Short mmCIF file of C-alpha atoms and ligand atoms in Angstrom, two decimals:
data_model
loop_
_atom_site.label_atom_id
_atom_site.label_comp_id
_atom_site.label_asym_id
_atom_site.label_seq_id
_atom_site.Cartn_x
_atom_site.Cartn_y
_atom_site.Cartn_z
CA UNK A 1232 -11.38 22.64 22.42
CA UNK A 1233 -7.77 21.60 22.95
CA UNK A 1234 -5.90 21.11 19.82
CA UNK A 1235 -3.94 17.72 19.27
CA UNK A 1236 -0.90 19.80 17.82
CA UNK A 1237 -1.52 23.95 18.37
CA UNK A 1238 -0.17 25.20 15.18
CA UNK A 1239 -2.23 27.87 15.75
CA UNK A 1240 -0.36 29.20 18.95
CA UNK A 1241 2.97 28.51 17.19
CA UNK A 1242 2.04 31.03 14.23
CA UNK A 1243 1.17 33.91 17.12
CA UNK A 1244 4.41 32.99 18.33
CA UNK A 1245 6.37 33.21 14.85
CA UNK A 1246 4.16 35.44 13.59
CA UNK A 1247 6.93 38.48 12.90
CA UNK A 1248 9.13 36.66 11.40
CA UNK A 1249 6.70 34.26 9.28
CA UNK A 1250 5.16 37.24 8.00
CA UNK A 1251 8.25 38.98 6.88
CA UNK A 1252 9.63 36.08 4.72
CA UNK A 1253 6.53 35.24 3.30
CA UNK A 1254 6.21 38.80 1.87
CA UNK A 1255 9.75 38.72 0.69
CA UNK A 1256 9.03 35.39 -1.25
CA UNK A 1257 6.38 36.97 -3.09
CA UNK A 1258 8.02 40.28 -3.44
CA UNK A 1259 10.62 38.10 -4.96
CA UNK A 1260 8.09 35.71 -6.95
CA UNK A 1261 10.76 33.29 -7.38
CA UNK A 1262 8.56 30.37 -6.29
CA UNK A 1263 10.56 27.33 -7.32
CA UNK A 1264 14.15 26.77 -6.80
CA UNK A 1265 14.48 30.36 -4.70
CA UNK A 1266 17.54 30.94 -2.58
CA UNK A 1267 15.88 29.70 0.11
CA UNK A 1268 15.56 26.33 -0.69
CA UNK A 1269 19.23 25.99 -0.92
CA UNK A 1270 19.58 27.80 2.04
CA UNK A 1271 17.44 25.35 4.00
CA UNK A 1272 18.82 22.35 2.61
CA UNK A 1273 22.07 23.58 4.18
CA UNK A 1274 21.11 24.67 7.35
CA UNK A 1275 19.49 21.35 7.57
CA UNK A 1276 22.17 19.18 6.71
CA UNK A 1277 24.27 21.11 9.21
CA UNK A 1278 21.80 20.62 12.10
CA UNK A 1279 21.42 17.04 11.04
CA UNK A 1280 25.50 16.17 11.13
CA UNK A 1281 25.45 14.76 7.44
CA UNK A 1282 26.95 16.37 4.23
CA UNK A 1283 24.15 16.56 1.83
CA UNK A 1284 20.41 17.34 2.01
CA UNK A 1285 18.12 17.33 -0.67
CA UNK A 1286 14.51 18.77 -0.54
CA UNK A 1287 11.13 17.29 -1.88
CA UNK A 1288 7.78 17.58 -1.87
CA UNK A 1289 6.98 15.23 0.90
CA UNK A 1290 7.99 12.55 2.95
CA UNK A 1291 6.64 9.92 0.64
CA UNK A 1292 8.82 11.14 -2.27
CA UNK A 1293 11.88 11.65 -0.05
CA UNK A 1294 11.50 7.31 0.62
CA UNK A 1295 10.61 6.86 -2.96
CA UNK A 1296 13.63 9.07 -4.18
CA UNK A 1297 15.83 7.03 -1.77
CA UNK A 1298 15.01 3.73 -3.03
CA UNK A 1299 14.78 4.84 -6.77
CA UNK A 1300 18.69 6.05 -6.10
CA UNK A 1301 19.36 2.13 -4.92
CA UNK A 1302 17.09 0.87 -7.96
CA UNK A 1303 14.90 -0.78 -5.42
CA UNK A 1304 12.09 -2.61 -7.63
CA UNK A 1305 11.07 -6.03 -8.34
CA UNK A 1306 12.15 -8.94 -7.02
CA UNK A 1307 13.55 -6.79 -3.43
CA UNK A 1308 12.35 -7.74 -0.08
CA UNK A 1309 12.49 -4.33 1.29
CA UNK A 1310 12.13 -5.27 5.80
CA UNK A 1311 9.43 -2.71 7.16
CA UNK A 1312 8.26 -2.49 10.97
CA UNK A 1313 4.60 -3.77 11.18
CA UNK A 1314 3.55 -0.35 13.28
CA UNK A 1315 4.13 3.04 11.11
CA UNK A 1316 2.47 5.38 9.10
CA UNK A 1317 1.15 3.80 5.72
CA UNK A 1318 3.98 5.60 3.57
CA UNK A 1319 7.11 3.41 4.94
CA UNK A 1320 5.23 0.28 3.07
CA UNK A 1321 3.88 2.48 0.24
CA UNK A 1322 7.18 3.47 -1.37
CA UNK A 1323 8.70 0.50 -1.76
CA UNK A 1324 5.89 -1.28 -3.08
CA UNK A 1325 4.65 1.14 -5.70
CA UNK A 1326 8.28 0.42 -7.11
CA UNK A 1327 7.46 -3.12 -7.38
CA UNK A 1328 9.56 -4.31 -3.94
CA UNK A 1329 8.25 -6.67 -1.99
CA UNK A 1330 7.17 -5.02 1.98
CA UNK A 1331 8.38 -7.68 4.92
CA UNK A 1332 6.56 -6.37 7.76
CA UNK A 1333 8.15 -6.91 11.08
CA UNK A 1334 7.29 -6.65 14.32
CA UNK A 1335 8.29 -4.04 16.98
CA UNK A 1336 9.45 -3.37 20.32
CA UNK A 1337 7.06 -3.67 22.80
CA UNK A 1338 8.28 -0.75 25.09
CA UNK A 1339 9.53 1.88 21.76
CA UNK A 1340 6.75 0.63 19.59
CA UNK A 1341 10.19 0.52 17.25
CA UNK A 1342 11.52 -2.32 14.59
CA UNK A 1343 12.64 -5.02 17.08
CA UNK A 1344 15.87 -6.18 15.63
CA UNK A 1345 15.69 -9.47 16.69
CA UNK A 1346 12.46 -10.52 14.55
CA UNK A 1347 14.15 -8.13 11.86
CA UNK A 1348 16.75 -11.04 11.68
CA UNK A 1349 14.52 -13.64 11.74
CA UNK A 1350 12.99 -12.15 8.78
CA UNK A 1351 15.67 -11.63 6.84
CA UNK A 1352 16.73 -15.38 7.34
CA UNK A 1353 13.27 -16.60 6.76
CA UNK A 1354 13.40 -14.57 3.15
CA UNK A 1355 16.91 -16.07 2.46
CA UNK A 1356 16.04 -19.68 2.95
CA UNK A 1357 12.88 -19.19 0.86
CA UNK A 1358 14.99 -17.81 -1.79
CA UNK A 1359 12.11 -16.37 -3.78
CA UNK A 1360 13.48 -12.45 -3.22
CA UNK A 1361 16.34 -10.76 -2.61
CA UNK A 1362 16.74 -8.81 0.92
CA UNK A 1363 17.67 -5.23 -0.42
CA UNK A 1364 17.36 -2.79 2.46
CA UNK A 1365 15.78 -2.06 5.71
CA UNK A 1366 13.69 1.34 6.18
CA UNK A 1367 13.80 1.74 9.78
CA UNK A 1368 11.35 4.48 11.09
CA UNK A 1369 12.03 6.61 14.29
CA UNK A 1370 8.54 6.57 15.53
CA UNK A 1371 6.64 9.00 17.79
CA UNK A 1372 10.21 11.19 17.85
CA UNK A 1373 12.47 8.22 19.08
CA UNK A 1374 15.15 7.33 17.07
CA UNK A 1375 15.29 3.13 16.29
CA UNK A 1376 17.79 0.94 17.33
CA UNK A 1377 20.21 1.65 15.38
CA UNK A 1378 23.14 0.09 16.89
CA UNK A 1379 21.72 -3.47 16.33
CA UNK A 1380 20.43 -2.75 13.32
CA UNK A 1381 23.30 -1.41 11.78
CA UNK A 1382 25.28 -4.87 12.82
CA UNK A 1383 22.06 -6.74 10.91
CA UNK A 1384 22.52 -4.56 7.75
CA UNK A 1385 26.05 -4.97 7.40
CA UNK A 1386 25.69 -8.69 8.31
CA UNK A 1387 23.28 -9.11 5.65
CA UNK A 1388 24.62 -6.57 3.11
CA UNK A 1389 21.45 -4.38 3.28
CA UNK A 1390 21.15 -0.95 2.45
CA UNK A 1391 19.81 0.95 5.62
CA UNK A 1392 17.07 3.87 4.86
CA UNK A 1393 16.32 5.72 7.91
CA UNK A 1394 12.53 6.89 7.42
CA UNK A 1395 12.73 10.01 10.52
CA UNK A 1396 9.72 11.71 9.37
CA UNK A 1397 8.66 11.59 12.52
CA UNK A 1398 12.13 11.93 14.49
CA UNK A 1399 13.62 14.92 13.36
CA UNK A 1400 15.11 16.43 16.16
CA UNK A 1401 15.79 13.25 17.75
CA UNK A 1402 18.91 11.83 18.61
CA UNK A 1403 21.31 8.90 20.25
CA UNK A 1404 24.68 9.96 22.39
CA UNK A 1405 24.28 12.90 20.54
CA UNK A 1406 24.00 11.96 17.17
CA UNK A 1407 21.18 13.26 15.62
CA UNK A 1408 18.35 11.78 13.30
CA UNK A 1409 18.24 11.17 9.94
CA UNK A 1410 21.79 10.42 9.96
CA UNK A 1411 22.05 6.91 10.84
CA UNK A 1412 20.30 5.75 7.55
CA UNK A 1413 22.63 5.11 4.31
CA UNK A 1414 19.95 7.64 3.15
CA UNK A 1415 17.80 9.30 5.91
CA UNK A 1416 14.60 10.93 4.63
CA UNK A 1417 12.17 13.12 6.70
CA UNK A 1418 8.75 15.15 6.41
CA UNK A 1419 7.96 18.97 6.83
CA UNK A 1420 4.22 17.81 6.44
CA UNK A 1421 2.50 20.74 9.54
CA UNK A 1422 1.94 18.65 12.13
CA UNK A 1423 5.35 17.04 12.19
CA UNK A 1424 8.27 17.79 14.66
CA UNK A 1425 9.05 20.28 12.23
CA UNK A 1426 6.90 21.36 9.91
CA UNK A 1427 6.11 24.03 6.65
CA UNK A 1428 2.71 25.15 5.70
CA UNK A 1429 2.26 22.67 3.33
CA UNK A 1430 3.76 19.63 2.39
CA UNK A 1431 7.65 18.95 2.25
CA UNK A 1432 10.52 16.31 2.46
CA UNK A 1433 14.25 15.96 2.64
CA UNK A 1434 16.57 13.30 1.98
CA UNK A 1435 19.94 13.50 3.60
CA UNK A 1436 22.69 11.14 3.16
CA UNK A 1437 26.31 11.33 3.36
CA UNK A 1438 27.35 9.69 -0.02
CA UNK A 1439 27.72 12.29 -2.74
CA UNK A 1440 26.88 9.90 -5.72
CA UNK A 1441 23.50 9.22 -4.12
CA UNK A 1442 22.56 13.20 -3.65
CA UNK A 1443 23.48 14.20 -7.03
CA UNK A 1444 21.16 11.36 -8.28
CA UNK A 1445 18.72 12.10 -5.82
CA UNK A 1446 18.88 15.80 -6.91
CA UNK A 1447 18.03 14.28 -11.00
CA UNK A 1448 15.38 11.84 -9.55
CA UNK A 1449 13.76 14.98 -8.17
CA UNK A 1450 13.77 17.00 -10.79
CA UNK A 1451 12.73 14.98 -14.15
CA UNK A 1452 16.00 12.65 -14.02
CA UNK A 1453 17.48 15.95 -15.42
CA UNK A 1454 21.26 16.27 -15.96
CA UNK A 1455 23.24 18.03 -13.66
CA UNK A 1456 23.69 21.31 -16.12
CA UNK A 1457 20.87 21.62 -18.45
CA UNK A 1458 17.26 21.07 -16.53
CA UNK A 1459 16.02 20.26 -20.03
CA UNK A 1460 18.14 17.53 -20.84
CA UNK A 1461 16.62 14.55 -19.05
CA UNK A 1462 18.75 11.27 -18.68
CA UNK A 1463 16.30 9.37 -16.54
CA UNK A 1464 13.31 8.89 -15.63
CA UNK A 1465 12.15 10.48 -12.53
CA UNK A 1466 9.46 12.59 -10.67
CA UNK A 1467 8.38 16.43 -10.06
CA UNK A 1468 9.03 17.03 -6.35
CA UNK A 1469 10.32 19.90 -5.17
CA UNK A 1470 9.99 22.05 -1.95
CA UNK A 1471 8.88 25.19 -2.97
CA UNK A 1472 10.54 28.59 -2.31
CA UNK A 1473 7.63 29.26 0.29
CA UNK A 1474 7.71 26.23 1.75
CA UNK A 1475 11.71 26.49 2.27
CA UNK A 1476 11.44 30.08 3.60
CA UNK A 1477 9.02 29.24 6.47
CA UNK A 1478 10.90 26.11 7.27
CA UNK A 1479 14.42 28.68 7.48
CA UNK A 1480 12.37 30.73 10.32
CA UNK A 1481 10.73 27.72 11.83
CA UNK A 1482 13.98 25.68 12.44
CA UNK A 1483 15.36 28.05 14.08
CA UNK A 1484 12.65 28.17 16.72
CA UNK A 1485 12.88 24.25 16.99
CA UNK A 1486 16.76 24.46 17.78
CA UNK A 1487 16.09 28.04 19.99
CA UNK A 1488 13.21 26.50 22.03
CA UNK A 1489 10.67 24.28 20.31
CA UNK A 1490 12.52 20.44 21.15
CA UNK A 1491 13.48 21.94 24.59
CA UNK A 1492 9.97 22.86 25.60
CA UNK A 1493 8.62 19.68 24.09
CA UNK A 1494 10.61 17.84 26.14
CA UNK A 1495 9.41 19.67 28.84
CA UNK A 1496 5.88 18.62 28.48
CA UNK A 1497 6.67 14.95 28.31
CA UNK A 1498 8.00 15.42 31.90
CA UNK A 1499 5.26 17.15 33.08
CA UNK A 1500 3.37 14.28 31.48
CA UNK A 1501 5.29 12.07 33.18
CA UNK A 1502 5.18 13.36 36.78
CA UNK A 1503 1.56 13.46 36.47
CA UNK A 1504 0.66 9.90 34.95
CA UNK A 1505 3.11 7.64 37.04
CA UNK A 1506 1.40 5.29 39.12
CA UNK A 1507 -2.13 5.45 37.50
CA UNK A 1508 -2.04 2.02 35.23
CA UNK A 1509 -1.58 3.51 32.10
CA UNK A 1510 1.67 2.51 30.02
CA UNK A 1511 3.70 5.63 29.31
CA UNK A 1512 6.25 6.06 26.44
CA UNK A 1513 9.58 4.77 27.49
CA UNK A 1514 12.78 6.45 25.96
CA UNK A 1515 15.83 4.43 26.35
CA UNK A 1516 19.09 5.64 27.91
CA UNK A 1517 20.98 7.85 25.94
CA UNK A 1518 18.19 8.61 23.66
CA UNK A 1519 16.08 11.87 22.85
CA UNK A 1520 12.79 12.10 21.47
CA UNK A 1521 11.43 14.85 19.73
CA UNK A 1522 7.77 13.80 20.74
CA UNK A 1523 6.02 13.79 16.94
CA UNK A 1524 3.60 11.74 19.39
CA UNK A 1525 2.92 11.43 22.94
CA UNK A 1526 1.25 7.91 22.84
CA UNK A 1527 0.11 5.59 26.09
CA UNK A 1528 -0.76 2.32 26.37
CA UNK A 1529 -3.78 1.74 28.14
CA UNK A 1530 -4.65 -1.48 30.00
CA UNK A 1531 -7.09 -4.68 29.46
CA UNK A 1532 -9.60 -3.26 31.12
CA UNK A 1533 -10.33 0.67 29.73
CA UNK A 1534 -11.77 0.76 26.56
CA UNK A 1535 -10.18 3.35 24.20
CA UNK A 1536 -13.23 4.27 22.49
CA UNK A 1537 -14.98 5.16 25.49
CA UNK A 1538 -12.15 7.04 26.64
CA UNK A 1539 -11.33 9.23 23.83
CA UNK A 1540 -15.07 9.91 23.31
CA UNK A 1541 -14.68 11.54 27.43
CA UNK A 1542 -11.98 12.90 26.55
CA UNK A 1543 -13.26 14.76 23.48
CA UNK A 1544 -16.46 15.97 25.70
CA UNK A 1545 -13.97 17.43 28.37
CA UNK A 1546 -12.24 19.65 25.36
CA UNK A 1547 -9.53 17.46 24.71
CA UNK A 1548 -8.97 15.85 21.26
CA UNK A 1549 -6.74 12.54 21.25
CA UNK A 1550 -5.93 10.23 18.21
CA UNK A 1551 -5.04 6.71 17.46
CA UNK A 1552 -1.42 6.26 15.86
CA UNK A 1553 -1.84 3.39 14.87
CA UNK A 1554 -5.33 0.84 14.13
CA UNK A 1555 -4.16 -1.46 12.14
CA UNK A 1556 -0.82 -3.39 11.67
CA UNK A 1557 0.21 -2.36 8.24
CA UNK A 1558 0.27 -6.06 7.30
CA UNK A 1559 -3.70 -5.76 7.89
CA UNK A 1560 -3.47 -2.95 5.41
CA UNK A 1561 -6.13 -3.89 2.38
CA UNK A 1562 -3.50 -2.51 -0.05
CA UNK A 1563 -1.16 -5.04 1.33
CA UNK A 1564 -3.19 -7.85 1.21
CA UNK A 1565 -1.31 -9.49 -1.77
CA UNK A 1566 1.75 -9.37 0.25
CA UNK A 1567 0.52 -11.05 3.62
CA UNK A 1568 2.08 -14.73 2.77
CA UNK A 1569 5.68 -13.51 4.00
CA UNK A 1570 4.21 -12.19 6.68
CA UNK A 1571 4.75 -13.99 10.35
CA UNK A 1572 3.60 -13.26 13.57
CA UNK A 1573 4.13 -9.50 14.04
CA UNK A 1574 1.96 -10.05 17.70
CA UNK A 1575 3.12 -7.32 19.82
CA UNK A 1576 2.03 -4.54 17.21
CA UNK A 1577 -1.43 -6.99 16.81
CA UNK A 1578 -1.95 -6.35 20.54
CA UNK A 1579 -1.17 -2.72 20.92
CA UNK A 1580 -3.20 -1.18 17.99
CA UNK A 1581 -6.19 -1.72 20.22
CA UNK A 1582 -4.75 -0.20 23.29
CA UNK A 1583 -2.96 3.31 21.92
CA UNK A 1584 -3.99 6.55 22.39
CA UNK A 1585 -2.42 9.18 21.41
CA UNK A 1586 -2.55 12.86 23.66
CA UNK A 1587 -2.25 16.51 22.71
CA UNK A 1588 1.35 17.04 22.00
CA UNK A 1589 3.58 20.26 21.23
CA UNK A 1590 5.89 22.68 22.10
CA UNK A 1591 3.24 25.13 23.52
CA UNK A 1592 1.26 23.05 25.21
CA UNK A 1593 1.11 24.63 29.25
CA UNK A 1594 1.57 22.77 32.23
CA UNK A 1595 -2.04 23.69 33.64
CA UNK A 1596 -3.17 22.05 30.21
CA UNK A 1597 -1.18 18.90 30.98
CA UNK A 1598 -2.56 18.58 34.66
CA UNK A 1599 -5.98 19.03 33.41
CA UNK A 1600 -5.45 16.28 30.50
CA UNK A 1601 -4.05 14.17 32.98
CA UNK A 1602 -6.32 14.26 35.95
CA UNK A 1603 -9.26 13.74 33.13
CA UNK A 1604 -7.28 10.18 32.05
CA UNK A 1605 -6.71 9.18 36.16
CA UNK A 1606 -10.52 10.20 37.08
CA UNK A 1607 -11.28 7.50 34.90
CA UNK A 1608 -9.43 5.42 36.26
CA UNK A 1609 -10.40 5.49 39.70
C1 PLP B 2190 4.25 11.39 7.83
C2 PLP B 2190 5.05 10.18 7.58
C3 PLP B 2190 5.54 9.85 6.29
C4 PLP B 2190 5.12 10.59 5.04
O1 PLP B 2190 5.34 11.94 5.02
P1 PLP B 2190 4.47 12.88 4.06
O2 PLP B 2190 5.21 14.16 4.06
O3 PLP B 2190 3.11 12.97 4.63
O4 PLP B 2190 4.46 12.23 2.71
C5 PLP B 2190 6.35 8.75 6.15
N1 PLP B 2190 6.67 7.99 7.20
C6 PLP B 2190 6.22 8.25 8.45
C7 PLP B 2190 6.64 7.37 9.57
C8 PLP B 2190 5.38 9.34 8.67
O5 PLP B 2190 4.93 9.60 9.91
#
């Protein structure tokens, strides 16, 4: 069976090196708040371009930490694309903000800032919420467009929250992800660009008031000196030592070779799907993915379930990022009246597929995937 994401093949890879810093952690046994952890949050903030990173548990958190820094709650209309990963909605709402789901690009499956406007103006006139921020999310490795939606933030005065948990690694002109938000956040959860063993999360952000706070939020809403003197509320989540000294060995194999050799596949990808019928992901000028996904479109006439069920006898395991529109959500039911349109991600939840993706995937592997996907076409 080909794996979706061989993290497998990565650990044979890493294996020296993984082994020796997990041994020194527990050698160590300073399992939370170990010298790694600030050591990562460093190196990550230096990779990233931005001045401070702060570590979590998760992805989730690192949202939920952002917002609770900007007091997002009640009463906030807090814009979301329509097409993501449950989380991006989550946060928000389990503070008591309102989700606005918007609809996407149809070529980067990405928050189209044009119906991110018309959102924002629809809220205003209704004048039953306030529009608070935006969490834009880099998906399948491509940063958003965050040109426009910069302009659109600081038009509106709203607070920007990059959600890269899928783009790390990613950049525009250069500039890399999870530095265009106000607050950027990301995930180390395994099968990410970059992941730990485990779960983990960083927020990064530029604006020192908002890390220190971030830092509290993270730890109990503790002061700044005394861990046991708590002056908020706030949550437990923390990237443990172990966590932060795999992630230390495993970024530098992303910035080494990892995003390189991605990138490589989606060529080969590329050379070998042109021409068939099949929609392939489109990264815009000046942009670099770091391929969390490699997701097609497929047309009218091939039915995806058929497909991936060839697929899957052939050895070849697929998945589908995403099936339903977040608005379709059931835990966002109470929330649909906002909610307008949003077609483009209504027609492509039924048409993606998702193929195996990562930085060890060979090219023989990506001409036999791909000569599976044309037979059927033919
Ligand atoms: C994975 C993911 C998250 C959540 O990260 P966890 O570490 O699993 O909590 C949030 N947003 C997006 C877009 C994701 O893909």
């Amino acid at each position: 069976m080909m794996e979706f994401r061989d993290l497998k093949k990565q650990y044979q890879v890493l294996k020296n090196d993984i082994d020796t810093t997990i041994l020194k952690v527990l050698s160590n046994a300073n399992y939370i708040s170990g010298p790694q952890v600030k050591e990562s949050e460093e190196q990550l903030a230096e990779y990233v371009g931005v001045k401070y990173c702060v570590t979590c548990a998760n992805g989730t958190d690192a949202l939920t930490l952002a917002l609770m820094a900007w007091q997002v709650g009640s009463g906030d209309a807090v814009f979301i694309p329509d097409f993501t990963f449950f989380s991006t909605g989550e946060s928000p709402a389990s503070l008591g903000a309102y989700p606005v789901f918007v609809d996407i690009d149809e070529d980067t499956y990405n928050i189209d800032p044009k119906c991110l406007e018309q959102a924002i103006i629809r809220v205003r006139e209704e004048g039953k919420l306030i529009p608070k921020a935006v969490i834009a999310v880099d998906l399948f490795g491509q940063p958003a467009n965050y040109k426009e939606i910069r302009q659109i933030c600081d038009q509106y005065d709203l607070l920007l929250l990059e959600d890269g948990a899928q783009g790390f690694g990613g950049s525009i002109n250069g500039k890399k992800a999870c530095s265009f938000g106000d607050i950027s956040t990301t995930s180390f959860f395994p099968a990410k660009p970059l992941g730990c063993y485990g779960d983990g999360g960083a927020v990064f952000t530029d604006n020192e008031e908002w890390a220190r706070l971030i830092r509290s939020l993270a730890i109990h809403g503790k002061n700044e000196e005394d861990k046991y003197d708590n002056v908020r509320l706030g949550m437990n989540s923390r990237l443990d030592t172990m966590q932060a000294a795999i992630l230390l060995v495993k970024l530098k194999a992303f910035q080494k070779h990892e995003l390189e050799a991605v990138n490589q596949v989606a060529d080969w990808y590329r050379e070998q799907l042109s021409g068939v019928g099949i929609k392939l992901p489109v990264v815009k000028e000046g942009y670099v993915s770091s391929w969390a996904q490699y997701t097609i479109k497929l047309s009218n006439e091939m039915d995806r379930d058929w497909m991936q069920e060839q697929l899957k006898e052939d050895g070849i395991l697929t998945m589908v990022y995403y099936r339903k529109p977040m608005h379709l959500q059931r835990a966002f039911w109470a929330f649909n009246n906002i909610n307008v349109g949003c077609t483009i991600t209504k027609k492509i939840c039924s048409k993606v597929i998702s193929l195996p993706m990562h930085p060890y995937l060979m090219k023989r592997e990506v001409i036999y995937i791909s000569n599976k996907l044309k037979s059927m076409y033919n």
